[in-house]
mmCIF file of C-alpha atoms in Angstrom:
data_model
loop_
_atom_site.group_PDB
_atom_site.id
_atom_site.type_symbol
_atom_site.label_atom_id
_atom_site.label_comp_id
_atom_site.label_asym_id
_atom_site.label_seq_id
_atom_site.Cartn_x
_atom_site.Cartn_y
_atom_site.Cartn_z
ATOM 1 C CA UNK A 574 -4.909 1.225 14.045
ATOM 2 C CA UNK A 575 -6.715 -1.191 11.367
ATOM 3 C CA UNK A 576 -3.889 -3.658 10.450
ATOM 4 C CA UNK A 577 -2.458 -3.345 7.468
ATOM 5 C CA UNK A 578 -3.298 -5.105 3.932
ATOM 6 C CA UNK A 579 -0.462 -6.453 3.384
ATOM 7 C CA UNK A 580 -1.938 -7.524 -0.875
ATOM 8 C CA UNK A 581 -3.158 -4.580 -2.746
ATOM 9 C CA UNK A 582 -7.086 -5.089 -3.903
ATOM 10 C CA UNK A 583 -7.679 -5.010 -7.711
ATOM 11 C CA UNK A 584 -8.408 -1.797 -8.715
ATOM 12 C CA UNK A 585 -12.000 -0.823 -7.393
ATOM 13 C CA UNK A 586 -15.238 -1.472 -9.808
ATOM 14 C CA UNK A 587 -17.767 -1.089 -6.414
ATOM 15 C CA UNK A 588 -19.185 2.882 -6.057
ATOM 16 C CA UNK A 589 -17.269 5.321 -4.722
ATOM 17 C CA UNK A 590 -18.159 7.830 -2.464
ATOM 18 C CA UNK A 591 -17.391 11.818 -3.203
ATOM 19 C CA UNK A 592 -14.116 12.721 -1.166
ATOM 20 C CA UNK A 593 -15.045 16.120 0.665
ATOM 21 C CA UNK A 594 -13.745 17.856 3.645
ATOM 22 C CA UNK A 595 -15.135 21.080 4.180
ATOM 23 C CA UNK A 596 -17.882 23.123 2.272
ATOM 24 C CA UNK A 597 -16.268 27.121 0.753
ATOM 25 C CA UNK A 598 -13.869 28.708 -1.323
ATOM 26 C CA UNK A 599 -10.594 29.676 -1.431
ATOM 27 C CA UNK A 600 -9.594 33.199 -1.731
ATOM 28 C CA UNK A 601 -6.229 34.277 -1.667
ATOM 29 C CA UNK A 602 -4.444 37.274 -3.486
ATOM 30 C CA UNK A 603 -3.159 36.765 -6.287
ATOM 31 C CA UNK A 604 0.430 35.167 -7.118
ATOM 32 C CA UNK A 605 2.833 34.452 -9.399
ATOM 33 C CA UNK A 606 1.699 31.958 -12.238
ATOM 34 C CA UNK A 607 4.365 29.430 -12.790
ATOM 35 C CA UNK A 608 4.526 28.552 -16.362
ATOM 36 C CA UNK A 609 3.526 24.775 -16.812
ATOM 37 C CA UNK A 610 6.421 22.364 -17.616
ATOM 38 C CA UNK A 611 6.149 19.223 -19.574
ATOM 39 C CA UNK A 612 5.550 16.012 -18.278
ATOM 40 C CA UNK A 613 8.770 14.835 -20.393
ATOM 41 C CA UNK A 614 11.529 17.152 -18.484
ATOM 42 C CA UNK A 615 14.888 16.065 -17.496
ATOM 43 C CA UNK A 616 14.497 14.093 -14.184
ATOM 44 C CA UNK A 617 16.951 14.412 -10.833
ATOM 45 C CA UNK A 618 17.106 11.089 -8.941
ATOM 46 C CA UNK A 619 17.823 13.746 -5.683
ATOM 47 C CA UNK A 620 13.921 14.472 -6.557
ATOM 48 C CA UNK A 621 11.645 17.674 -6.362
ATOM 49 C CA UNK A 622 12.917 20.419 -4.031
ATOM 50 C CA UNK A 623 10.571 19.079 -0.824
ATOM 51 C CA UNK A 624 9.412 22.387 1.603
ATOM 52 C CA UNK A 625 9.650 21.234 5.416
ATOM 53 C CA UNK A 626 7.138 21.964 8.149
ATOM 54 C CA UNK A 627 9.058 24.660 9.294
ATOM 55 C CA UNK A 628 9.063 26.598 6.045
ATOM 56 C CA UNK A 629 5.623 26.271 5.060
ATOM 57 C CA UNK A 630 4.831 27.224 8.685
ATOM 58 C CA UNK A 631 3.479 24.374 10.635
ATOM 59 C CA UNK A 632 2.141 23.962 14.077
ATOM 60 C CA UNK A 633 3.667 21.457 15.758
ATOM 61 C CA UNK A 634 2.094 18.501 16.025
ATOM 62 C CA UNK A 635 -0.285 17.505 19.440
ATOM 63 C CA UNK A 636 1.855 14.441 20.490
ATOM 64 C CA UNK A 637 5.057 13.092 18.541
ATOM 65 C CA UNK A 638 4.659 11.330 15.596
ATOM 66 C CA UNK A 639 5.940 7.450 15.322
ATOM 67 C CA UNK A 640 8.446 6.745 13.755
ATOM 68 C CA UNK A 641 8.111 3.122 11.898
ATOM 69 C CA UNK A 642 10.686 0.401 11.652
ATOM 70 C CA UNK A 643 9.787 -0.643 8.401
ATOM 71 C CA UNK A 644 9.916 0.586 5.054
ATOM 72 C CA UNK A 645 6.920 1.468 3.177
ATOM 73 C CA UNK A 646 4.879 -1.413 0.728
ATOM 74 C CA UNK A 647 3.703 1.296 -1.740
ATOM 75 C CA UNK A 648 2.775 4.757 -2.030
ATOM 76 C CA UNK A 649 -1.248 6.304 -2.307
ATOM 77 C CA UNK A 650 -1.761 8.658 -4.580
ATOM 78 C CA UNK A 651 -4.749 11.782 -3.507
ATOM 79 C CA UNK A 652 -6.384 14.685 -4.125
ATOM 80 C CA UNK A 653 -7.500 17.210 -2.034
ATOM 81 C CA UNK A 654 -10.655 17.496 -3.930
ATOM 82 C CA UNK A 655 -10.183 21.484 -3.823
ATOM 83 C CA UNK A 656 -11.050 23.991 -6.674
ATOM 84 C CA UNK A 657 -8.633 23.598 -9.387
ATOM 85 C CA UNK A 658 -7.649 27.352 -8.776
ATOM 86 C CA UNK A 659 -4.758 29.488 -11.347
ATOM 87 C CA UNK A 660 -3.253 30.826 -8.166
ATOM 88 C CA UNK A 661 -0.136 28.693 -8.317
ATOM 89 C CA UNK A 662 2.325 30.510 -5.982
ATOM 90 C CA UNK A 663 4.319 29.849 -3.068
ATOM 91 C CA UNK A 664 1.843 31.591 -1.137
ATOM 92 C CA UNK A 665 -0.963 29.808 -1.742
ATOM 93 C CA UNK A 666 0.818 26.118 -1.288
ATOM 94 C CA UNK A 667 2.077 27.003 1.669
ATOM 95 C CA UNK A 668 -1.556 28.419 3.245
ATOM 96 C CA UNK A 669 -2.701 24.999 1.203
ATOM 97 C CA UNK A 670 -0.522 23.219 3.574
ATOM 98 C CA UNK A 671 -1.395 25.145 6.732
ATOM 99 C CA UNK A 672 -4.951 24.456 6.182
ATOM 100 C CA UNK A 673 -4.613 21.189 5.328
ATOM 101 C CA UNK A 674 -2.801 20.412 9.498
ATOM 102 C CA UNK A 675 -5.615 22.910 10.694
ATOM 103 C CA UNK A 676 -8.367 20.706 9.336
ATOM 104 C CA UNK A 677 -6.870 17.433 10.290
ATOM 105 C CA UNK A 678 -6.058 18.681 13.905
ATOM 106 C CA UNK A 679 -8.515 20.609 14.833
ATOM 107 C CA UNK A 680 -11.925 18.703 12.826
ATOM 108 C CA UNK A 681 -10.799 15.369 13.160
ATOM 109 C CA UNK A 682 -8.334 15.240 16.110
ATOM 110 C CA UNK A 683 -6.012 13.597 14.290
ATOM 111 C CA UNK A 684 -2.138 14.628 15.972
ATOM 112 C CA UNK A 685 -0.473 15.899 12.469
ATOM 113 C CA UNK A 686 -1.299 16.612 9.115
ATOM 114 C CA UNK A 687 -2.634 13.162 7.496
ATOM 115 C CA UNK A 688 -0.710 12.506 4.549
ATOM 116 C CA UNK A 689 3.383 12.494 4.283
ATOM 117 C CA UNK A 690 3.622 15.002 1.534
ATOM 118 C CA UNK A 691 1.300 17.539 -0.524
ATOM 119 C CA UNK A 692 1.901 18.732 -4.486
ATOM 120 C CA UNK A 693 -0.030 21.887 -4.873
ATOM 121 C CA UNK A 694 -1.271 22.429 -8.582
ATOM 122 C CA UNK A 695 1.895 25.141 -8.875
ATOM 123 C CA UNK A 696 4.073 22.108 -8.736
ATOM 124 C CA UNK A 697 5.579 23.106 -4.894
ATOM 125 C CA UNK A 698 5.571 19.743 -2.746
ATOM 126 C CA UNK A 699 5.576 20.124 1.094
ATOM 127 C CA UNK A 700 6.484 17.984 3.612
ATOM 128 C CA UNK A 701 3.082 17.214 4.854
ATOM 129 C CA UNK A 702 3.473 15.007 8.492
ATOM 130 C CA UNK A 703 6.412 15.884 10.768
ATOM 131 C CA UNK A 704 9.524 14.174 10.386
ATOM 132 C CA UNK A 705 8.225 12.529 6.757
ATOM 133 C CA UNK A 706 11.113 14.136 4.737
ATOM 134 C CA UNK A 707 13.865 13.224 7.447
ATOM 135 C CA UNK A 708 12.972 9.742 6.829
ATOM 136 C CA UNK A 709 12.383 9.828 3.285
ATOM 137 C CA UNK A 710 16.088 11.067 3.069
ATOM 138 C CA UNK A 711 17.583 8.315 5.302
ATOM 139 C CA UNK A 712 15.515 5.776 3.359
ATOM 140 C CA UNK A 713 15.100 2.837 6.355
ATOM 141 C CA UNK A 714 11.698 3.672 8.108
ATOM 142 C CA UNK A 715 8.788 5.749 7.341
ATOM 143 C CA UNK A 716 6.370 7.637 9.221
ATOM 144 C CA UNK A 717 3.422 6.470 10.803
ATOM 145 C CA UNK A 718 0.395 8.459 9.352
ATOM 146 C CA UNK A 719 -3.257 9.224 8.745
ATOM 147 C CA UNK A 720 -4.030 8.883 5.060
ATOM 148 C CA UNK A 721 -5.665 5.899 3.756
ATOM 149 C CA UNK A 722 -7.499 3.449 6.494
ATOM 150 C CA UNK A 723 -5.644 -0.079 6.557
ATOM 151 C CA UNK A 724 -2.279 1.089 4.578
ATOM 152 C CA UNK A 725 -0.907 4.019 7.542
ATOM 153 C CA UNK A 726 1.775 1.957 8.840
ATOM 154 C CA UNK A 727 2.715 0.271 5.084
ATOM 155 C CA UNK A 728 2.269 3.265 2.545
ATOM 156 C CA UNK A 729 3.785 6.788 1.622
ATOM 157 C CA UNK A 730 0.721 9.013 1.118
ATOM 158 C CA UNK A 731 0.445 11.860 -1.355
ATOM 159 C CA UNK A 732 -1.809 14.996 -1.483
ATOM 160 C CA UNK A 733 -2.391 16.337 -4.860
ATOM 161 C CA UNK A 734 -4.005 19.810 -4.952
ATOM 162 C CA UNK A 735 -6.987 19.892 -6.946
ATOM 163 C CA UNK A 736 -10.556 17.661 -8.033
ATOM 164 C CA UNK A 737 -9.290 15.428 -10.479
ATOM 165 C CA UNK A 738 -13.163 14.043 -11.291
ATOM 166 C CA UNK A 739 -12.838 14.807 -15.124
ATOM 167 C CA UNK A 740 -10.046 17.464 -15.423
ATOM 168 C CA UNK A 741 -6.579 16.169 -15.370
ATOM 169 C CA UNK A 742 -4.044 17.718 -13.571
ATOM 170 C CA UNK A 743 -1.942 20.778 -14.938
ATOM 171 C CA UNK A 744 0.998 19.244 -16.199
ATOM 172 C CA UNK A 745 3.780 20.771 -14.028
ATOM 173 C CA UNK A 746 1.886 19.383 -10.729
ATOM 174 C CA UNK A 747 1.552 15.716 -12.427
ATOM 175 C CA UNK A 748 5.583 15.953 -13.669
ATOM 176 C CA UNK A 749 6.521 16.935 -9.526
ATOM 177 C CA UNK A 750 4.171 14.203 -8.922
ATOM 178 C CA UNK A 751 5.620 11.191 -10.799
ATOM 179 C CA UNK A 752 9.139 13.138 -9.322
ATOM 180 C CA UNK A 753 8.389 12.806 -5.985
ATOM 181 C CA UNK A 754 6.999 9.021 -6.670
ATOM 182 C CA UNK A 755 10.301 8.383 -8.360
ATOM 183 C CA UNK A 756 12.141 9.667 -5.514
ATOM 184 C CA UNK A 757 10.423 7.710 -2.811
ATOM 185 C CA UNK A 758 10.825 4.431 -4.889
ATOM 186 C CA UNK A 759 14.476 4.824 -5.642
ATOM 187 C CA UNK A 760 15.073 5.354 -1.964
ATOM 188 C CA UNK A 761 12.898 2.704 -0.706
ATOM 189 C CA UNK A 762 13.927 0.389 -3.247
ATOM 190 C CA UNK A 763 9.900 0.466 -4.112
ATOM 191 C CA UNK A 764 9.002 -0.663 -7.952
ATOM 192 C CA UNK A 765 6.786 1.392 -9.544
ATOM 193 C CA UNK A 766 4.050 -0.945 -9.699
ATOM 194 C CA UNK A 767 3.139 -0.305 -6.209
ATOM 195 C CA UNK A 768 1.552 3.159 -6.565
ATOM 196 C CA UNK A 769 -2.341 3.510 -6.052
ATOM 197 C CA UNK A 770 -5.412 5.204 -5.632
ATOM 198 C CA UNK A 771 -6.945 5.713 -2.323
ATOM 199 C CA UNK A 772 -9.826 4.257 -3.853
ATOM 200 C CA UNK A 773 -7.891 1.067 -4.521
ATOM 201 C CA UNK A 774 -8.063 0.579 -0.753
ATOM 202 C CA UNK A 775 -10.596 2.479 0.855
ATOM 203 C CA UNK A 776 -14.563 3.388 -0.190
ATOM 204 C CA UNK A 777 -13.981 6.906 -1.820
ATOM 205 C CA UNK A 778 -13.847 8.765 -5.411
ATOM 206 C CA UNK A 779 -10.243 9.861 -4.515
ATOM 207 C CA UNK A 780 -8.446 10.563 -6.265
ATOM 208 C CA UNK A 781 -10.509 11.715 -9.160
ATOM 209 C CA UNK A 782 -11.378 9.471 -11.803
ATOM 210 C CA UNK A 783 -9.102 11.612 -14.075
ATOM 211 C CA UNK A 784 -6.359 11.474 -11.907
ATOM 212 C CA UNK A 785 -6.882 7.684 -11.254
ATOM 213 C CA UNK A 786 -6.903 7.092 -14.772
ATOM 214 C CA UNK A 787 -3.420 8.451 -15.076
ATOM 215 C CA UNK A 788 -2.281 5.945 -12.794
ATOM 216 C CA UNK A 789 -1.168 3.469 -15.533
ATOM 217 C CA UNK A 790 0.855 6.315 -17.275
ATOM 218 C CA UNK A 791 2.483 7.010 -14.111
ATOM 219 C CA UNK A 792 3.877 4.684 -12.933
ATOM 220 C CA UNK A 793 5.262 4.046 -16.611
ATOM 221 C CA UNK A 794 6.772 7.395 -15.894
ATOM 222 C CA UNK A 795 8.044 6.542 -12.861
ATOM 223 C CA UNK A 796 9.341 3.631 -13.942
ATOM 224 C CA UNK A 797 11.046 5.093 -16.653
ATOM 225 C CA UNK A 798 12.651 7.884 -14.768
ATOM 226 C CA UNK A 799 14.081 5.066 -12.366
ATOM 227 C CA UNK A 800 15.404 3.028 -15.491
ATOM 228 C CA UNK A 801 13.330 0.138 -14.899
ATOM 229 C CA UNK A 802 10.249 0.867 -17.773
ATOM 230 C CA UNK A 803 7.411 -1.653 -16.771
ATOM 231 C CA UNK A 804 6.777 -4.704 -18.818
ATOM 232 C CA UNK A 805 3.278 -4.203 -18.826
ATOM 233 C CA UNK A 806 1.282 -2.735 -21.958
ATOM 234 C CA UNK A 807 -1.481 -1.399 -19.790
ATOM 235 C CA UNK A 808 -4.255 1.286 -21.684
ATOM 236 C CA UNK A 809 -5.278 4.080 -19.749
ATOM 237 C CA UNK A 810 -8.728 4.272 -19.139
ATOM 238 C CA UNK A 811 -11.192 6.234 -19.912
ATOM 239 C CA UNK A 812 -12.384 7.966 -16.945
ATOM 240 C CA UNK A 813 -15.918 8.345 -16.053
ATOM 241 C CA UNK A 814 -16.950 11.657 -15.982
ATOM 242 C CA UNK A 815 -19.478 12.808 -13.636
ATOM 243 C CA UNK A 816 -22.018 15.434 -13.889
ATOM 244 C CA UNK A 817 -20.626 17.982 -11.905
ATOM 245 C CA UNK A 818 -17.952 20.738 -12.881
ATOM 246 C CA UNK A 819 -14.516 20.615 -11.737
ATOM 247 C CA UNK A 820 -14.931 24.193 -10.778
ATOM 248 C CA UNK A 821 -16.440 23.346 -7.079
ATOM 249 C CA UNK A 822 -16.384 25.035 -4.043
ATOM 250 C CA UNK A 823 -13.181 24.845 -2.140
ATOM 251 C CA UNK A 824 -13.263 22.689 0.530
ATOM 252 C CA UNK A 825 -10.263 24.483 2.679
ATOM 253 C CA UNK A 826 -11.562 28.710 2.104
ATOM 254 C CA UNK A 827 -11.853 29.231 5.881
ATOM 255 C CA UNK A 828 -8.954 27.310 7.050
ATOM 256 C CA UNK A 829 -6.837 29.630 4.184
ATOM 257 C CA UNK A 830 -8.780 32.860 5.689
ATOM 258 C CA UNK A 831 -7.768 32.061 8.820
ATOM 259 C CA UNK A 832 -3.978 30.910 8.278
ATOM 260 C CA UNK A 833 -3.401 33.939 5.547
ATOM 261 C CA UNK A 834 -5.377 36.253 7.826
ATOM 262 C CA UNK A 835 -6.615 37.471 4.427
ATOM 263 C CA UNK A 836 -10.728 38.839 4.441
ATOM 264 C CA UNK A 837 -13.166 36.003 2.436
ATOM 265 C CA UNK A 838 -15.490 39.307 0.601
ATOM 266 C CA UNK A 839 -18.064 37.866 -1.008
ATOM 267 C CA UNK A 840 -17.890 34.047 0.594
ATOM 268 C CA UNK A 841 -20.450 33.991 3.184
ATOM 269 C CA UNK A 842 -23.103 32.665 1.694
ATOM 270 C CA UNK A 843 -20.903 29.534 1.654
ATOM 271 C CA UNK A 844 -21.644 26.731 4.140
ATOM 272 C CA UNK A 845 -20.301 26.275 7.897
ATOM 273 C CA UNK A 846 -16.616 26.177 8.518
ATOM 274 C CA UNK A 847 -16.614 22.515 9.355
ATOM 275 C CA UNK A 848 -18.742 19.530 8.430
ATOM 276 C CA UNK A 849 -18.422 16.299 10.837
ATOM 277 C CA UNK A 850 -15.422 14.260 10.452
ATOM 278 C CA UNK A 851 -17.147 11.249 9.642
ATOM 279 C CA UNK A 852 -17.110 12.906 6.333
ATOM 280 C CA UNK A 853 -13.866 12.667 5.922
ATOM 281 C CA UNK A 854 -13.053 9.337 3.561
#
């Protein structure tokens, strides 16, 4: 494991590379829509409702996970650089989930699902590595993970569903996100000046220069749901927005056919159910 930085970088000015893990698209049947809430609702310091590895139904993982002494430095903030689909049911985040752990398993070998916990864009969050939301709740230690290169042993990593390039997330999933980030501070005793970007840390577009733009607001929202607001004045950003769509190909559609068992009509002229793991940022 790379040892851990133990002084975040300044935000990242070098390129960044595209995040992708697997070429497709998702198909599911349809769901549910759940209406889209506003950033501004009444916060719970008990946080979101978090969905366990059981519930979502997770293999178990290939060797136990370790279990950390220490708390975590900061939290990563990601996105699954999926399609941003309108399918936002219980359904689909938990085949999200399960094809999330079949990709990181069974591509790139890894023992677990990467990160410690997934938003999908219907605002559900799941426990994403085994055991993360045990120690979440006790608050002491964390759990080891596979997330961000250099920060696994000293940061609490978060999936967001979606491609956050130049479309901002639907505003339910960002007001679970800064939630969940407000949970995991107020239990770690983290400020909320110590959420990131994977690109802060590693070579990668992740987690959307929309979504990293955001940043600055949340962790004002963070901070003001823990009762701390930040000193800081910062300005969000602009984002950069890049040439292609939002609208891509889904990076997880055969993972999702398999774990949903559901037929992928009209798919196969998409590329091969795997690309090399080296593409994995």
């Amino acid at each position: 494991m790379t040892s851990a930085l133990h002084q975040p970088p300044a935000h990242a000015a070098a390129l960044h590379t595209r995040r992708a893990v697997l070429r497709g698209g998702f198909v599911l049947a349809a769901g549910a829509a759940l209406p889209l809430a506003t950033a501004g609702r009444a916060y719970s310091a008990a946080g979101p409702n978090v969905i366990g590895c059981a519930t979502w139904g997770a293999r178990a993982a290939s060797e136990p996970v370790v279990i950390l002494a220490n708390r975590p430095e900061r939290i990563i903030v990601h996105h699954t650089a999926t399609a941003n689909v309108t399918d936002y049911s219980r359904r689909r985040a938990f085949a999200l989930a399960r094809a999330i752990q079949t990709y990181h398993m069974d591509a790139h070998g890894w023992i677990d699902t990467g990160q410690h916990f997934t938003v999908s864009r219907g605002a559900f969050v799941m426990e994403g590595r085994h055991n993360s939301l045990a120690q979440l709740r006790a608050g002491t230690r964390q759990v080891r993970a596979a997330h961000c290169v250099g920060q696994n042993t000293v940061a609490i990593g978060i999936e967001n569903e979606g491609t956050y390039t130049s479309q901002a997330p639907p505003a339910a999933q960002y007001a679970t996100l800064a939630d969940l980030c407000a949970h995991i501070c107020g239990q770690y005793g983290l400020p909320a000046s110590e959420i990131y970007g994977h690109r802060d840390f590693n070579a990668t577009s992740c987690p959307g220069d929309r979504l990293y733009a955001l940043l600055p607001t949340l962790r004002r929202d963070v901070a003001t749901r823990l009762g701390a607001p930040q000193a800081d004045q910062e300005t969000e950003p602009e984002p950069d927005r890049e040439q292609e769509a939002d609208q891509v190909p889904d990076p997880l559609w055969d993972l999702v056919r398999q774990a949903t068992a559901q037929p992928a009509a009209g798919l196969s002229q998409h590329g091969p159910e795997y690309l090399p793991a080296s593409r994995l940022s």
